[in-house]
PDB file of C-alpha atoms in Angstrom:
ATOM      1  CA  MET A   1      -0.263   0.052  -0.025  1.00 96.00           C
ATOM      2  CA  LYS A   2       0.866   3.416  -0.423  1.00 94.00           C
ATOM      3  CA  ILE A   3      -0.709   7.087   0.419  1.00 96.00           C
ATOM      4  CA  ILE A   4       0.360   9.157  -2.359  1.00 96.00           C
ATOM      5  CA  GLU A   5       0.880  12.686  -0.382  1.00 93.00           C
ATOM      6  CA  GLY A   6      -0.341  15.937  -2.403  1.00 94.00           C
ATOM      7  CA  ALA A   7      -2.249  14.736  -5.281  1.00 96.00           C
ATOM      8  CA  GLY A   8      -5.609  16.626  -6.576  1.00 96.00           C
ATOM      9  CA  ALA A   9      -4.595  19.241  -4.516  1.00 96.00           C
ATOM     10  CA  PHE A  10      -4.356  22.564  -6.253  1.00 96.00           C
ATOM     11  CA  ALA A  11      -1.097  24.379  -6.258  1.00 94.00           C
ATOM     12  CA  ARG A  12      -0.127  28.055  -7.482  1.00 91.00           C
ATOM     13  CA  ALA A  13       2.019  27.935 -10.985  1.00 85.00           C
ATOM     14  CA  ALA A  14       5.234  30.026 -10.784  1.00 79.00           C
ATOM     15  CA  GLY A  15       4.655  30.969 -14.845  1.00 72.00           C
ATOM     16  CA  ASP A  16       2.947  32.888 -16.438  1.00 74.00           C
ATOM     17  CA  ASP A  17       0.335  30.702 -18.333  1.00 80.00           C
ATOM     18  CA  GLY A  18      -0.881  29.428 -14.763  1.00 87.00           C
ATOM     19  CA  ALA A  19      -0.895  26.101 -15.062  1.00 93.00           C
ATOM     20  CA  HIS A  20       1.081  23.067 -13.216  1.00 94.00           C
ATOM     21  CA  TRP A  21       2.279  19.423 -13.112  1.00 95.00           C
ATOM     22  CA  ALA A  22       3.283  17.774 -10.421  1.00 96.00           C
ATOM     23  CA  GLU A  23       4.022  13.980 -11.090  1.00 97.00           C
ATOM     24  CA  GLN A  24       3.362  12.214  -7.278  1.00 97.00           C
ATOM     25  CA  PHE A  25       3.275   8.581  -8.120  1.00 97.00           C
ATOM     26  CA  ARG A  26       5.157   6.548 -10.391  1.00 97.00           C
ATOM     27  CA  VAL A  27       5.292   3.228 -11.720  1.00 97.00           C
ATOM     28  CA  ALA A  28       6.025   1.267 -14.931  1.00 93.00           C
ATOM     29  CA  ASP A  29       2.081   0.509 -15.031  1.00 96.00           C
ATOM     30  CA  LEU A  30       0.285   3.593 -14.170  1.00 97.00           C
ATOM     31  CA  SER A  31       1.760   7.146 -12.837  1.00 98.00           C
ATOM     32  CA  VAL A  32      -0.712   9.995 -11.211  1.00 98.00           C
ATOM     33  CA  GLY A  33      -0.637  13.274 -10.922  1.00 97.00           C
ATOM     34  CA  THR A  34      -2.060  16.573  -9.870  1.00 98.00           C
ATOM     35  CA  TYR A  35      -2.610  19.039 -12.993  1.00 97.00           C
ATOM     36  CA  SER A  36      -3.574  22.763 -11.595  1.00 97.00           C
ATOM     37  CA  ILE A  37      -4.639  25.785 -13.503  1.00 97.00           C
ATOM     38  CA  ALA A  38      -5.266  28.673 -11.932  1.00 95.00           C
ATOM     39  CA  ALA A  39      -8.694  31.131 -12.943  1.00 96.00           C
ATOM     40  CA  GLY A  40      -8.361  32.748 -16.508  1.00 94.00           C
ATOM     41  CA  GLY A  41      -5.005  30.421 -17.154  1.00 94.00           C
ATOM     42  CA  THR A  42      -4.370  28.971 -20.302  1.00 93.00           C
ATOM     43  CA  ASP A  43      -3.807  25.348 -20.609  1.00 95.00           C
ATOM     44  CA  GLY A  44      -1.082  24.081 -22.858  1.00 91.00           C
ATOM     45  CA  GLN A  45      -0.524  20.756 -22.917  1.00 92.00           C
ATOM     46  CA  SER A  46      -0.324  18.089 -26.394  1.00 92.00           C
ATOM     47  CA  PRO A  47      -1.841  15.197 -26.610  1.00 94.00           C
ATOM     48  CA  HIS A  48       0.083  11.832 -24.336  1.00 94.00           C
ATOM     49  CA  THR A  49       1.471   9.057 -26.097  1.00 96.00           C
ATOM     50  CA  GLU A  50      -0.970   7.359 -23.166  1.00 97.00           C
ATOM     51  CA  ASP A  51      -4.467   6.913 -21.889  1.00 98.00           C
ATOM     52  CA  GLU A  52      -5.693   8.932 -19.331  1.00 97.00           C
ATOM     53  CA  ILE A  53      -7.997   9.872 -16.392  1.00 98.00           C
ATOM     54  CA  TYR A  54      -8.945  12.750 -14.589  1.00 98.00           C
ATOM     55  CA  VAL A  55     -11.035  13.523 -11.205  1.00 98.00           C
ATOM     56  CA  VAL A  56     -11.623  16.956 -10.268  1.00 98.00           C
ATOM     57  CA  THR A  57     -10.970  17.737  -7.584  1.00 98.00           C
ATOM     58  CA  SER A  58     -11.610  21.341  -7.667  1.00 98.00           C
ATOM     59  CA  GLY A  59     -12.430  23.870  -9.893  1.00 98.00           C
ATOM     60  CA  ARG A  60     -14.578  24.657 -13.450  1.00 98.00           C
ATOM     61  CA  ALA A  61     -14.210  24.275 -16.661  1.00 98.00           C
ATOM     62  CA  VAL A  62     -15.013  23.452 -19.794  1.00 98.00           C
ATOM     63  CA  LEU A  63     -13.226  20.590 -21.683  1.00 98.00           C
ATOM     64  CA  GLU A  64     -12.648  20.091 -25.408  1.00 97.00           C
ATOM     65  CA  SER A  65     -11.662  16.457 -26.280  1.00 96.00           C
ATOM     66  CA  GLY A  66     -12.210  14.593 -29.751  1.00 92.00           C
ATOM     67  CA  GLY A  67     -14.353  17.488 -30.912  1.00 93.00           C
ATOM     68  CA  GLU A  68     -16.963  17.536 -28.238  1.00 95.00           C
ATOM     69  CA  ARG A  69     -17.038  20.474 -24.889  1.00 97.00           C
ATOM     70  CA  ALA A  70     -18.507  19.942 -22.171  1.00 97.00           C
ATOM     71  CA  GLU A  71     -18.782  21.580 -19.035  1.00 98.00           C
ATOM     72  CA  VAL A  72     -16.647  20.649 -15.877  1.00 98.00           C
ATOM     73  CA  GLY A  73     -16.316  20.370 -12.043  1.00 98.00           C
ATOM     74  CA  PRO A  74     -15.887  18.640  -8.756  1.00 98.00           C
ATOM     75  CA  GLY A  75     -16.653  14.885  -8.984  1.00 98.00           C
ATOM     76  CA  ALA A  76     -15.940  14.739 -13.067  1.00 98.00           C
ATOM     77  CA  VAL A  77     -14.402  11.857 -14.111  1.00 98.00           C
ATOM     78  CA  ILE A  78     -12.516  11.264 -17.809  1.00 98.00           C
ATOM     79  CA  TYR A  79     -11.543   9.700 -20.348  1.00 98.00           C
ATOM     80  CA  VAL A  80      -9.518  10.715 -22.947  1.00 98.00           C
ATOM     81  CA  PRO A  81      -8.110   7.719 -25.143  1.00 97.00           C
ATOM     82  CA  ALA A  82      -4.796   8.263 -26.129  1.00 97.00           C
ATOM     83  CA  GLY A  83      -3.571  10.293 -28.675  1.00 97.00           C
ATOM     84  CA  GLU A  84      -6.652  12.976 -28.635  1.00 97.00           C
ATOM     85  CA  VAL A  85      -6.272  16.236 -28.482  1.00 97.00           C
ATOM     86  CA  HIS A  86      -7.324  18.074 -25.688  1.00 97.00           C
ATOM     87  CA  ARG A  87      -7.612  21.325 -23.378  1.00 97.00           C
ATOM     88  CA  PHE A  88      -9.104  22.733 -20.488  1.00 98.00           C
ATOM     89  CA  THR A  89     -10.382  26.412 -21.387  1.00 97.00           C
ATOM     90  CA  ASP A  90     -12.957  28.810 -20.032  1.00 98.00           C
ATOM     91  CA  ILE A  91     -11.753  28.125 -15.943  1.00 97.00           C
ATOM     92  CA  THR A  92     -13.969  30.298 -14.232  1.00 97.00           C
ATOM     93  CA  GLU A  93     -12.622  28.865 -10.732  1.00 97.00           C
ATOM     94  CA  ASP A  94      -9.444  27.594 -10.184  1.00 97.00           C
ATOM     95  CA  LEU A  95      -9.037  23.871 -10.775  1.00 98.00           C
ATOM     96  CA  ALA A  96      -7.239  21.511  -9.458  1.00 98.00           C
ATOM     97  CA  LEU A  97      -7.534  17.542 -11.293  1.00 98.00           C
ATOM     98  CA  LEU A  98      -6.280  14.275 -10.675  1.00 98.00           C
ATOM     99  CA  VAL A  99      -4.719  12.385 -13.290  1.00 98.00           C
ATOM    100  CA  ILE A 100      -3.711   9.040 -14.084  1.00 98.00           C
ATOM    101  CA  PHE A 101      -1.490   7.426 -16.899  1.00 98.00           C
ATOM    102  CA  GLY A 102      -2.025   4.106 -18.389  1.00 97.00           C
ATOM    103  CA  PRO A 103       1.334   2.884 -19.272  1.00 97.00           C
ATOM    104  CA  ALA A 104       3.000   5.157 -16.958  1.00 96.00           C
ATOM    105  CA  GLU A 105       3.202   9.390 -18.739  1.00 95.00           C
ATOM    106  CA  ASP A 106       5.551   9.705 -21.836  1.00 94.00           C
ATOM    107  CA  SER A 107       6.408   5.719 -21.350  1.00 93.00           C
ATOM    108  CA  ARG A 108       5.746   4.852 -24.969  1.00 92.00           C
ATOM    109  CA  ALA A 109       6.653   8.493 -26.732  1.00 84.00           C
TER     110      ALA A 109
END
């Protein structure tokens, strides 16, 4: 067993875009981290080579993915397949996302 400390907790970014990424756990078959974007911030991520699950722990935004748009808030659980272009937009409240990659992030890169 492992308690993953800090996973899903909002962290303010040091950069201009308002986004912050921190990986909290990694094994070969999965990784867990927290992606935080401040209200009004920009999500500049590129598609990943691994499948991912997002769990919104706080905040509100719109997720654009696979040609669709959906409003997301606390408790939303979202699956994004590997290679799919996706982005959080219209971030109206500081957004904190627990992110689970399978297999581990960048392991297929």
